[in-house]
Amino acid sequence: MKKRIVAPSVLSADFGHLERDVRMVAHSRAEWIHLDVMDGVFVPNISFGFPVLKAVVAAAQGKTIDTHLMTVEPERYLKRFAEAGSNCITFHVEATHNPQKCIDIIHEAGARAGICIKPATPVEAIAPWLPQIDLVLIMSVEPGFGGQTFMPVGLDKARQLDRLRRERGYKYFIEMDGGIGAHNAAVVYGAGCEAIVAGNAVFGAEDPEMEIVKILEAQ
Ligand code: DX5
Ligand code: ZN
């Protein structure tokens, strides 16, 4: 079977018990921890910034910090996100006039670079950068909030991106974000994604660690 990764989204954690919740992820079979940074401009919601990121990094025990920026002008803060401990930094192609500059800043800072596309954005919009990026993040909900219903529009994009990397030898990971849990993980992995973001499904579960296993082993 192809590699499978779960990235629990801290957005759905209990911020009154953030360290406990991050330690749960650190102890679990999830390889990545997903951080949703929202600026109230690119999306109609505000989440958190550097102090929370640093607290997560401190409790994450070496898990990959997968930071998803839903912010305008991401190039202004990419270096700081790398310095604060993000291993992979993903920006929205819709949020910048200069994706190349963003990729270069992230790589120069020693992190992996990801590009994210909203449900209405086609794969063609990121085609020029596919040879150099490390991750494509496909939104399966409108960015801004956890706990929304999965939109299947991303599945064909995952298949397209998976086909493109096989045909052209590209190296990016494919990750999908929004409305995913054990009930639909199999179809998402089956479409070519290695990584699944899960917020509400994991942190809303009675046994979050078991829920991560259920997502990883979904048939
Ligand atoms: C939405 C965020 C997601 C969100 C996913 O803008 O990018 O990462 O936290 O949450 P669920 O899994 O609850 O849809
Ligand atoms: Zn996200």
CSV table of C-alpha atoms and ligand atoms in Angstrom, one decimal:
chain,number,residue,atom,x,y,z
A,1,MET,CA,0.0,0.0,0.0
A,2,LYS,CA,1.1,3.6,-0.7
A,3,LYS,CA,2.3,5.7,2.2
A,4,ARG,CA,-0.4,7.2,4.4
A,5,ILE,CA,0.0,10.2,6.7
A,6,VAL,CA,-2.5,11.9,9.0
A,7,ALA,CA,-2.0,15.5,10.0
A,8,PRO,CA,-4.4,16.4,12.9
A,9,SER,CA,-5.4,20.1,12.7
A,10,VAL,CA,-4.7,22.0,16.0
A,11,LEU,CA,-7.6,24.4,15.0
A,12,SER,CA,-10.0,21.8,16.5
A,13,ALA,CA,-7.9,21.2,19.7
A,14,ASP,CA,-8.9,22.4,23.1
A,15,PHE,CA,-6.8,25.6,23.5
A,16,GLY,CA,-7.2,25.5,27.3
A,17,HIS,CA,-5.3,22.2,27.1
A,18,LEU,CA,-3.1,22.7,24.1
A,19,GLU,CA,-0.1,21.0,25.5
A,20,ARG,CA,-2.1,17.9,26.4
A,21,ASP,CA,-3.7,17.8,22.9
A,22,VAL,CA,-0.4,18.2,21.1
A,23,ARG,CA,1.2,15.5,23.3
A,24,MET,CA,-1.6,13.2,22.3
A,25,VAL,CA,-0.7,13.8,18.6
A,26,ALA,CA,3.0,13.3,19.4
A,27,HIS,CA,2.3,10.0,21.1
A,28,SER,CA,0.0,8.9,18.2
A,29,ARG,CA,0.6,7.4,14.8
A,30,ALA,CA,0.1,10.8,13.2
A,31,GLU,CA,3.4,11.9,11.5
A,32,TRP,CA,2.5,15.5,10.9
A,33,ILE,CA,0.7,18.2,13.0
A,34,HIS,CA,-1.3,20.8,10.9
A,35,LEU,CA,-1.4,24.4,11.9
A,36,ASP,CA,-4.0,26.7,10.3
A,37,VAL,CA,-3.0,30.3,10.4
A,38,MET,CA,-5.8,32.7,9.5
A,39,ASP,CA,-5.5,36.5,9.2
A,40,GLY,CA,-9.2,37.6,9.0
A,41,VAL,CA,-8.5,39.0,5.5
A,42,PHE,CA,-7.8,36.1,3.2
A,43,VAL,CA,-10.5,34.1,5.1
A,44,PRO,CA,-13.3,35.4,7.3
A,45,ASN,CA,-11.8,34.1,10.5
A,46,ILE,CA,-8.7,34.7,12.8
A,47,SER,CA,-7.0,31.8,14.4
A,48,PHE,CA,-3.5,32.1,15.9
A,49,GLY,CA,0.1,33.1,15.2
A,50,PHE,CA,3.7,32.7,16.4
A,51,PRO,CA,3.2,32.2,20.2
A,52,VAL,CA,0.8,29.3,19.6
A,53,LEU,CA,3.0,27.9,16.9
A,54,LYS,CA,6.0,27.9,19.3
A,55,ALA,CA,4.0,26.2,22.0
A,56,VAL,CA,2.9,23.5,19.6
A,57,VAL,CA,6.5,23.0,18.4
A,58,ALA,CA,7.7,22.7,22.0
A,59,ALA,CA,5.2,19.9,22.7
A,60,ALA,CA,5.4,18.1,19.4
A,61,GLN,CA,8.4,15.9,20.1
A,62,GLY,CA,9.8,16.1,16.7
A,63,LYS,CA,6.7,15.5,14.6
A,64,THR,CA,6.6,17.4,11.3
A,65,ILE,CA,5.1,20.8,11.7
A,66,ASP,CA,2.8,21.4,8.7
A,67,THR,CA,1.9,25.0,8.6
A,68,HIS,CA,-1.0,26.2,6.4
A,69,LEU,CA,-1.1,29.9,5.9
A,70,MET,CA,-4.5,31.4,5.0
A,71,THR,CA,-3.1,34.9,4.9
A,72,VAL,CA,-2.7,37.7,2.3
A,73,GLU,CA,0.9,38.6,1.3
A,74,PRO,CA,2.3,35.4,2.8
A,75,GLU,CA,5.8,36.4,1.6
A,76,ARG,CA,5.9,38.9,4.5
A,77,TYR,CA,6.0,36.2,7.2
A,78,LEU,CA,7.4,33.0,5.6
A,79,LYS,CA,10.9,33.4,7.1
A,80,ARG,CA,9.5,33.9,10.6
A,81,PHE,CA,7.3,30.8,10.3
A,82,ALA,CA,10.3,28.8,9.3
A,83,GLU,CA,12.3,30.2,12.2
A,84,ALA,CA,9.5,29.5,14.6
A,85,GLY,CA,9.8,25.8,13.8
A,86,SER,CA,7.6,25.0,10.8
A,87,ASN,CA,9.1,22.2,8.8
A,88,CYS,CA,6.7,22.6,5.9
A,89,ILE,CA,5.1,26.0,5.0
A,90,THR,CA,2.1,26.1,2.6
A,91,PHE,CA,0.7,29.3,1.2
A,92,HIS,CA,-2.4,29.9,-1.0
A,93,VAL,CA,-1.7,30.6,-4.7
A,94,GLU,CA,-4.8,32.9,-4.6
A,95,ALA,CA,-3.1,35.0,-1.8
A,96,THR,CA,0.1,36.2,-3.6
A,97,HIS,CA,1.2,37.8,-6.8
A,98,ASN,CA,4.5,36.1,-6.6
A,99,PRO,CA,4.4,32.3,-5.8
A,100,GLN,CA,8.0,32.0,-7.0
A,101,LYS,CA,9.3,34.4,-4.4
A,102,CYS,CA,7.3,32.6,-1.7
A,103,ILE,CA,8.9,29.2,-2.7
A,104,ASP,CA,12.3,30.7,-2.7
A,105,ILE,CA,12.0,32.3,0.7
A,106,ILE,CA,10.7,29.1,2.2
A,107,HIS,CA,13.5,27.0,0.6
A,108,GLU,CA,16.2,29.5,1.6
A,109,ALA,CA,14.9,29.3,5.2
A,110,GLY,CA,15.4,25.5,5.1
A,111,ALA,CA,11.8,24.4,5.1
A,112,ARG,CA,9.7,22.5,2.6
A,113,ALA,CA,7.4,24.6,0.4
A,114,GLY,CA,3.7,23.8,-0.2
A,115,ILE,CA,1.1,25.5,-2.4
A,116,CYS,CA,-2.6,25.3,-1.6
A,117,ILE,CA,-5.6,25.6,-3.9
A,118,LYS,CA,-9.2,26.5,-2.8
A,119,PRO,CA,-12.1,24.4,-4.1
A,120,ALA,CA,-12.7,26.6,-7.1
A,121,THR,CA,-9.0,26.8,-8.2
A,122,PRO,CA,-7.9,24.4,-10.8
A,123,VAL,CA,-4.6,22.5,-10.8
A,124,GLU,CA,-3.6,24.5,-13.9
A,125,ALA,CA,-3.2,27.6,-11.7
A,126,ILE,CA,-0.2,26.1,-10.0
A,127,ALA,CA,1.3,24.2,-12.9
A,128,PRO,CA,4.4,26.4,-13.3
A,129,TRP,CA,5.6,25.6,-9.8
A,130,LEU,CA,4.9,21.9,-9.7
A,131,PRO,CA,8.5,20.9,-10.5
A,132,GLN,CA,10.0,22.7,-7.5
A,133,ILE,CA,7.5,22.4,-4.7
A,134,ASP,CA,7.4,19.8,-2.0
A,135,LEU,CA,3.7,19.7,-1.3
A,136,VAL,CA,0.3,20.5,-2.9
A,137,LEU,CA,-2.5,21.1,-0.4
A,138,ILE,CA,-6.0,20.6,-1.9
A,139,MET,CA,-8.9,22.2,-0.1
A,140,SER,CA,-12.0,20.1,0.2
A,141,VAL,CA,-13.9,22.9,2.0
A,142,GLU,CA,-13.8,26.6,1.7
A,143,PRO,CA,-10.8,27.7,4.0
A,144,GLY,CA,-11.7,29.4,7.2
A,145,PHE,CA,-13.4,27.0,9.6
A,146,GLY,CA,-13.1,23.4,10.9
A,147,GLY,CA,-16.0,21.0,11.0
A,148,GLN,CA,-17.4,21.7,7.5
A,149,THR,CA,-18.7,19.1,5.0
A,150,PHE,CA,-16.3,17.5,2.6
A,151,MET,CA,-16.6,18.7,-1.1
A,152,PRO,CA,-15.6,15.9,-3.6
A,153,VAL,CA,-14.3,18.5,-6.0
A,154,GLY,CA,-10.8,17.9,-4.8
A,155,LEU,CA,-10.7,14.2,-5.7
A,156,ASP,CA,-10.2,14.8,-9.4
A,157,LYS,CA,-7.5,17.3,-8.7
A,158,ALA,CA,-5.7,14.7,-6.6
A,159,ARG,CA,-5.9,12.2,-9.4
A,160,GLN,CA,-4.7,14.8,-11.9
A,161,LEU,CA,-1.7,15.8,-9.6
A,162,ASP,CA,-0.9,12.1,-9.0
A,163,ARG,CA,-0.9,11.4,-12.7
A,164,LEU,CA,1.2,14.5,-13.5
A,165,ARG,CA,3.9,13.5,-11.0
A,166,ARG,CA,4.1,10.0,-12.3
A,167,GLU,CA,4.4,11.2,-15.9
A,168,ARG,CA,6.8,14.0,-15.2
A,169,GLY,CA,8.8,12.7,-12.2
A,170,TYR,CA,7.7,15.5,-9.9
A,171,LYS,CA,8.3,14.9,-6.2
A,172,TYR,CA,5.6,16.7,-4.3
A,173,PHE,CA,3.4,15.1,-1.7
A,174,ILE,CA,-0.4,15.5,-2.1
A,175,GLU,CA,-2.4,16.5,1.0
A,176,MET,CA,-6.2,17.1,1.3
A,177,ASP,CA,-7.8,19.4,3.9
A,178,GLY,CA,-11.3,19.7,5.1
A,179,GLY,CA,-14.2,17.5,6.1
A,180,ILE,CA,-12.2,14.3,6.2
A,181,GLY,CA,-12.5,11.5,8.7
A,182,ALA,CA,-12.5,7.7,8.9
A,183,HIS,CA,-15.7,7.6,6.8
A,184,ASN,CA,-14.2,9.1,3.7
A,185,ALA,CA,-10.4,8.7,4.2
A,186,ALA,CA,-10.2,5.6,1.9
A,187,VAL,CA,-11.4,7.5,-1.1
A,188,VAL,CA,-9.1,10.4,-0.4
A,189,TYR,CA,-6.0,8.2,-0.1
A,190,GLY,CA,-7.3,6.2,-3.1
A,191,ALA,CA,-7.3,9.4,-5.2
A,192,GLY,CA,-3.5,9.7,-4.8
A,193,CYS,CA,-3.1,11.7,-1.6
A,194,GLU,CA,-0.5,10.6,0.9
A,195,ALA,CA,-1.6,13.1,3.6
A,196,ILE,CA,-5.0,13.8,5.1
A,197,VAL,CA,-5.7,16.8,7.4
A,198,ALA,CA,-8.3,15.9,10.1
A,199,GLY,CA,-9.4,18.4,12.7
A,200,ASN,CA,-12.9,17.8,13.9
A,201,ALA,CA,-12.7,14.1,13.2
A,202,VAL,CA,-9.7,13.6,15.5
A,203,PHE,CA,-10.3,16.1,18.3
A,204,GLY,CA,-14.0,15.6,18.3
A,205,ALA,CA,-13.6,11.8,18.8
A,206,GLU,CA,-14.0,10.1,22.1
A,207,ASP,CA,-10.6,8.4,21.5
A,208,PRO,CA,-8.6,10.7,19.3
A,209,GLU,CA,-5.6,8.3,19.0
A,210,MET,CA,-7.8,5.5,17.9
A,211,GLU,CA,-9.5,7.9,15.4
A,212,ILE,CA,-6.1,8.6,13.8
A,213,VAL,CA,-5.6,4.8,13.4
A,214,LYS,CA,-9.0,4.5,11.9
A,215,ILE,CA,-8.2,7.2,9.3
A,216,LEU,CA,-4.8,5.6,8.5
A,217,GLU,CA,-6.4,2.1,8.1
A,218,ALA,CA,-9.6,3.1,6.4
A,219,GLN,CA,-10.7,0.7,3.7
B,1,DX5,C1,-9.9,25.0,7.2
B,1,DX5,C2,-8.6,24.4,7.7
B,1,DX5,C3,-8.6,23.0,8.0
B,1,DX5,C4,-9.5,22.6,9.1
B,1,DX5,C5,-9.9,21.2,8.9
B,1,DX5,O1,-9.7,26.3,6.7
B,1,DX5,O2,-7.6,24.6,6.6
B,1,DX5,O3,-7.3,22.5,8.2
B,1,DX5,O4,-8.9,22.8,10.4
B,1,DX5,O5,-10.8,20.9,9.9
B,1,DX5,P1,-11.9,19.7,9.7
B,1,DX5,O6,-11.1,18.4,9.5
B,1,DX5,O7,-12.7,19.7,10.9
B,1,DX5,O8,-12.7,19.9,8.4
B,2,ZN,ZN,-5.6,23.6,6.9
